[in-house]
XYZ file of C-alpha atoms in Angstrom:
331
model
C 61.065 -47.941 57.971
C 61.284 -51.322 59.208
C 59.232 -54.122 57.549
C 57.005 -54.440 60.988
C 56.361 -50.594 60.765
C 55.263 -50.725 57.125
C 53.141 -53.580 57.696
C 51.381 -51.809 60.385
C 50.838 -48.607 58.152
C 49.583 -50.872 55.267
C 47.043 -52.310 57.882
C 46.006 -49.049 59.140
C 44.998 -47.798 55.579
C 43.591 -50.849 54.749
C 41.301 -51.007 58.003
C 40.632 -47.362 58.426
C 40.841 -45.639 54.972
C 39.376 -48.514 52.965
C 36.135 -46.552 53.572
C 37.649 -43.441 52.333
C 37.424 -44.031 48.758
C 35.361 -46.213 46.760
C 32.162 -46.153 48.592
C 29.756 -43.514 49.842
C 30.575 -41.979 53.319
C 29.242 -39.223 55.915
C 31.013 -35.977 55.201
C 32.283 -36.602 51.950
C 32.432 -32.845 51.282
C 33.870 -31.759 54.281
C 36.852 -29.589 53.565
C 36.452 -29.699 49.963
C 34.948 -26.293 49.543
C 37.059 -24.160 51.585
C 34.937 -22.998 54.540
C 31.589 -23.723 52.961
C 29.448 -26.193 54.544
C 28.037 -28.090 51.534
C 25.187 -29.582 53.710
C 24.207 -26.141 55.357
C 23.901 -24.523 51.771
C 21.457 -27.487 50.844
C 19.551 -27.249 54.164
C 19.181 -23.366 53.752
C 17.897 -23.582 50.419
C 15.332 -26.344 51.333
C 14.161 -24.280 54.429
C 13.609 -21.107 52.313
C 11.512 -23.096 50.058
C 9.657 -24.681 52.863
C 8.900 -21.510 54.700
C 8.204 -19.364 51.682
C 5.964 -22.127 50.359
C 7.493 -22.318 46.916
C 7.017 -25.888 46.688
C 3.970 -27.526 48.259
C 4.553 -30.483 50.655
C 8.376 -30.667 50.005
C 8.718 -33.808 52.048
C 6.424 -35.734 50.009
C 7.901 -34.250 46.586
C 11.203 -35.223 47.510
C 10.902 -38.662 49.070
C 8.895 -39.629 45.808
C 11.673 -38.068 43.820
C 14.463 -40.067 45.504
C 12.522 -43.393 45.642
C 11.721 -43.094 41.807
C 15.176 -42.064 41.049
C 16.854 -44.959 43.190
C 14.706 -47.624 41.811
C 15.359 -46.945 38.054
C 19.262 -47.682 37.490
C 20.179 -46.645 41.073
C 20.624 -43.540 42.797
C 22.204 -41.459 39.984
C 19.739 -38.391 39.598
C 18.844 -39.716 36.109
C 15.340 -38.555 36.763
C 16.357 -34.909 36.858
C 17.549 -35.149 32.941
C 15.387 -33.304 30.579
C 14.716 -34.974 27.140
C 11.848 -36.207 24.849
C 12.258 -39.844 25.899
C 13.929 -39.195 29.630
C 12.736 -40.697 32.603
C 10.285 -37.695 33.430
C 8.273 -38.652 30.561
C 7.389 -42.075 31.906
C 3.860 -42.241 33.133
C 4.802 -43.375 36.840
C 6.917 -40.011 36.972
C 4.366 -37.789 35.854
C 3.494 -37.285 39.668
C 7.159 -36.476 40.766
C 7.670 -32.760 41.841
C 10.503 -30.534 43.118
C 12.689 -30.108 40.001
C 12.746 -26.322 40.751
C 13.965 -26.685 44.137
C 16.981 -29.108 42.998
C 17.694 -26.532 40.434
C 17.780 -23.860 43.052
C 20.081 -25.883 45.400
C 22.534 -26.982 42.439
C 22.776 -23.106 41.484
C 23.707 -22.281 45.105
C 26.273 -24.840 45.242
C 27.860 -23.832 41.966
C 28.090 -20.417 43.098
C 30.230 -21.712 46.088
C 32.168 -24.591 44.658
C 31.833 -25.233 40.968
C 31.622 -28.718 39.724
C 31.960 -30.387 43.076
C 28.361 -31.519 44.421
C 26.636 -34.204 42.301
C 22.955 -33.888 41.812
C 22.504 -37.463 43.069
C 23.840 -36.123 46.564
C 21.764 -33.222 46.350
C 18.454 -35.318 46.065
C 19.584 -37.329 49.116
C 20.721 -34.349 51.322
C 17.461 -32.282 50.349
C 15.135 -35.102 51.101
C 16.620 -35.540 54.422
C 16.332 -31.833 55.387
C 12.685 -31.865 53.967
C 12.019 -34.811 56.284
C 13.133 -33.118 59.188
C 11.183 -29.917 58.525
C 8.024 -32.308 58.212
C 8.554 -33.583 61.772
C 10.895 -36.338 61.107
C 14.238 -37.188 62.801
C 17.742 -36.054 61.274
C 19.598 -38.738 59.802
C 23.218 -38.705 58.571
C 23.468 -38.831 54.645
C 26.119 -40.604 53.002
C 27.606 -38.640 50.208
C 29.958 -39.276 47.197
C 27.667 -40.364 44.656
C 28.350 -39.665 40.690
C 25.619 -38.471 38.348
C 24.598 -40.786 35.546
C 24.403 -39.773 31.925
C 21.635 -42.076 30.570
C 17.946 -41.412 31.314
C 15.329 -43.447 29.286
C 11.502 -43.619 30.043
C 11.741 -47.256 28.752
C 13.892 -47.987 31.591
C 11.055 -46.903 34.208
C 9.638 -50.203 35.881
C 8.311 -48.908 39.363
C 6.309 -51.269 41.586
C 2.821 -50.785 41.002
C 0.165 -49.792 43.671
C -1.469 -52.979 43.049
C 1.657 -55.313 43.594
C 1.393 -58.076 45.957
C 3.404 -58.120 49.148
C 5.507 -61.209 48.048
C 6.330 -59.707 44.616
C 7.030 -56.494 46.282
C 9.536 -58.097 48.709
C 11.269 -59.531 45.727
C 11.487 -56.072 43.914
C 12.956 -54.695 47.105
C 15.332 -57.463 47.625
C 16.828 -57.013 44.063
C 17.844 -53.690 45.268
C 19.458 -55.309 48.549
C 16.593 -53.931 50.737
C 14.995 -56.204 53.123
C 11.261 -56.405 54.084
C 11.785 -54.533 57.025
C 13.330 -51.600 54.596
C 10.317 -51.978 52.523
C 7.648 -51.599 55.058
C 9.574 -48.654 56.644
C 10.196 -47.031 53.187
C 6.396 -47.469 52.314
C 6.057 -45.543 55.649
C 7.064 -42.592 53.549
C 3.422 -42.512 52.195
C 2.759 -40.852 55.730
C 3.077 -37.747 53.593
C 1.637 -36.867 50.356
C -1.332 -37.650 48.047
C -2.143 -40.352 45.513
C -4.344 -39.712 42.282
C -7.776 -41.443 42.358
C -6.918 -43.554 39.145
C -4.458 -45.511 41.451
C -6.985 -46.872 43.670
C -10.374 -46.287 41.992
C -10.595 -50.092 41.299
C -10.419 -50.624 45.072
C -13.723 -48.472 45.288
C -15.883 -49.935 42.407
C -14.374 -52.910 40.944
C -11.810 -54.621 43.086
C -10.235 -57.650 41.429
C -13.255 -57.375 38.903
C -15.880 -58.294 41.518
C -18.020 -55.139 40.637
C -17.619 -54.062 44.288
C -15.279 -52.433 46.586
C -12.028 -54.057 48.280
C -13.580 -55.704 51.487
C -10.230 -54.931 53.577
C -11.108 -51.002 53.254
C -12.729 -49.510 56.196
C -16.765 -48.313 55.646
C -15.250 -44.839 56.443
C -12.535 -44.715 54.047
C -14.631 -46.266 51.464
C -17.385 -43.333 52.013
C -14.491 -40.776 51.946
C -13.083 -42.062 48.610
C -16.410 -42.420 47.003
C -17.113 -38.823 47.648
C -13.582 -37.769 46.490
C -13.493 -40.045 43.752
C -16.907 -40.529 41.942
C -17.292 -43.181 39.393
C -17.882 -40.730 36.626
C -16.331 -37.212 37.212
C -15.754 -34.198 35.367
C -12.513 -33.739 36.925
C -9.706 -35.542 35.316
C -8.034 -36.990 38.385
C -8.571 -35.970 42.077
C -6.215 -36.695 44.787
C -6.424 -38.094 48.388
C -3.932 -38.140 51.252
C -2.179 -41.396 51.821
C -2.265 -40.797 55.334
C -5.556 -39.740 56.378
C -4.807 -38.517 59.854
C -1.518 -36.306 59.455
C -1.091 -36.051 55.821
C 1.859 -33.451 56.083
C 3.815 -34.859 59.066
C 6.374 -37.553 58.878
C 5.112 -39.718 61.747
C 3.843 -43.487 62.268
C 0.372 -42.344 62.086
C 0.342 -44.123 58.476
C 0.875 -47.529 60.248
C -1.891 -46.696 62.668
C -4.305 -46.157 60.036
C -3.631 -48.903 57.688
C -4.152 -51.134 60.805
C -7.847 -49.756 60.819
C -8.381 -50.461 57.324
C -7.628 -46.821 56.110
C -4.765 -47.581 53.570
C -5.582 -45.583 50.538
C -3.207 -47.689 48.226
C -3.736 -51.498 47.827
C -0.198 -52.310 48.529
C -0.377 -50.058 51.783
C -3.233 -51.961 53.159
C -2.095 -55.514 52.330
C 1.414 -54.814 54.371
C -0.787 -54.662 57.418
C -2.604 -57.759 56.558
C -0.043 -59.981 55.002
C 1.761 -62.688 57.104
C 5.027 -61.721 55.781
C 4.796 -58.145 56.744
C 1.905 -57.715 59.336
C 4.130 -58.379 62.305
C 6.728 -55.476 61.239
C 3.621 -53.030 60.902
C 2.419 -54.114 64.385
C 5.430 -53.222 65.906
C 5.872 -50.006 64.220
C 2.369 -48.579 65.210
C 3.572 -47.181 68.470
C 7.225 -47.757 68.090
C 9.145 -44.653 69.446
C 12.325 -45.745 67.294
C 10.061 -45.432 64.197
C 11.790 -42.115 63.288
C 15.358 -43.519 63.667
C 14.572 -46.693 61.828
C 13.023 -44.728 58.939
C 16.057 -42.821 58.494
C 18.054 -45.915 58.374
C 15.930 -47.237 55.776
C 16.373 -43.887 53.702
C 19.919 -44.228 54.098
C 19.926 -47.976 52.587
C 17.654 -46.749 49.768
C 20.496 -44.169 49.051
C 23.049 -46.739 48.416
C 21.148 -48.483 45.494
C 23.252 -49.020 42.559
C 25.285 -45.729 42.948
C 27.989 -44.572 40.799
C 31.271 -43.539 42.553
C 34.911 -42.493 42.092
C 35.420 -42.038 38.301
C 32.076 -43.289 37.408
C 29.660 -41.151 35.775
C 30.142 -37.483 36.068
C 29.325 -34.337 38.457
C 26.825 -32.365 36.187
C 27.067 -28.595 35.838
C 23.236 -28.618 35.493
C 21.065 -31.296 36.828
C 19.067 -31.061 33.892
C 21.722 -32.062 31.169
C 24.678 -34.060 30.983
C 27.929 -32.358 30.746
C 29.181 -31.666 27.068
C 31.978 -34.239 26.305
C 35.414 -32.614 25.378
C 36.094 -32.478 21.437
C 39.379 -34.357 20.436
C 40.869 -33.742 17.222
C 40.019 -36.665 14.726
C 36.594 -37.301 16.142
C 38.047 -39.857 18.901
C 36.753 -39.276 22.546
């Protein structure tokens, strides 16, 4: 081979195969499990659970799961690990659901191609499929993540519902996400509910004033007072985050916060703060919302991932793999 031809070959691999290894890519599992379509297996299980109503509001459950996983030590499925002190036990994660669905997907994949598909990738693929079932638009999911082997409740430090817009932007920036990404990801609140305890102060004692948050519409205030009385025998009621279409992935969430119908403080504030209100204004009737939401989800899925030989591919999403024993106690 001539030096010139060798140089061309090297350049080809640098330019075109530099994305083949060492980072995520669309279609990572293609051809790695015989004729089995890995993403198709995931989609079939999600659709079965959706249509048989085995998990209520699957899109809301998985969107929350992916966000809570990725914002703590990256998208490594550490939120799935069981344990007395695991991330599951952290108070902010007490509302996370969907573990049974992830188990079912993992079981189906292990039956087809043992030890191949990471739990971290399952979360991302299943979330996309659930979003589509809830009315969202299909987006290509990058795969190739590995699973983490550390899960501690003490590591869970998620942005609160009362965080300021400026502080929220800083938190998202620390994950390489822009304020545009932040607004679109908060748009995931187009599905799901929130517990009264997360916004009760907005109803009865906003900023210790003894009164309601003045940015809240009179209609929403009346609604929340009815659903979340000051003194209640019910431990913690819930209320939809999108008061118009709480089970659909659409941009009505943005339309409602523009009317003062944001249930969480941060939801309402992004419609009012100078740093984000123009983004919200543009999103209210944006026909490209679905595409942009998908793009933001893809970026979320890149946060602090483990790749190549980092981490592991768990056999069960709930426990780390057993480490091989080497004589002499050295692993």
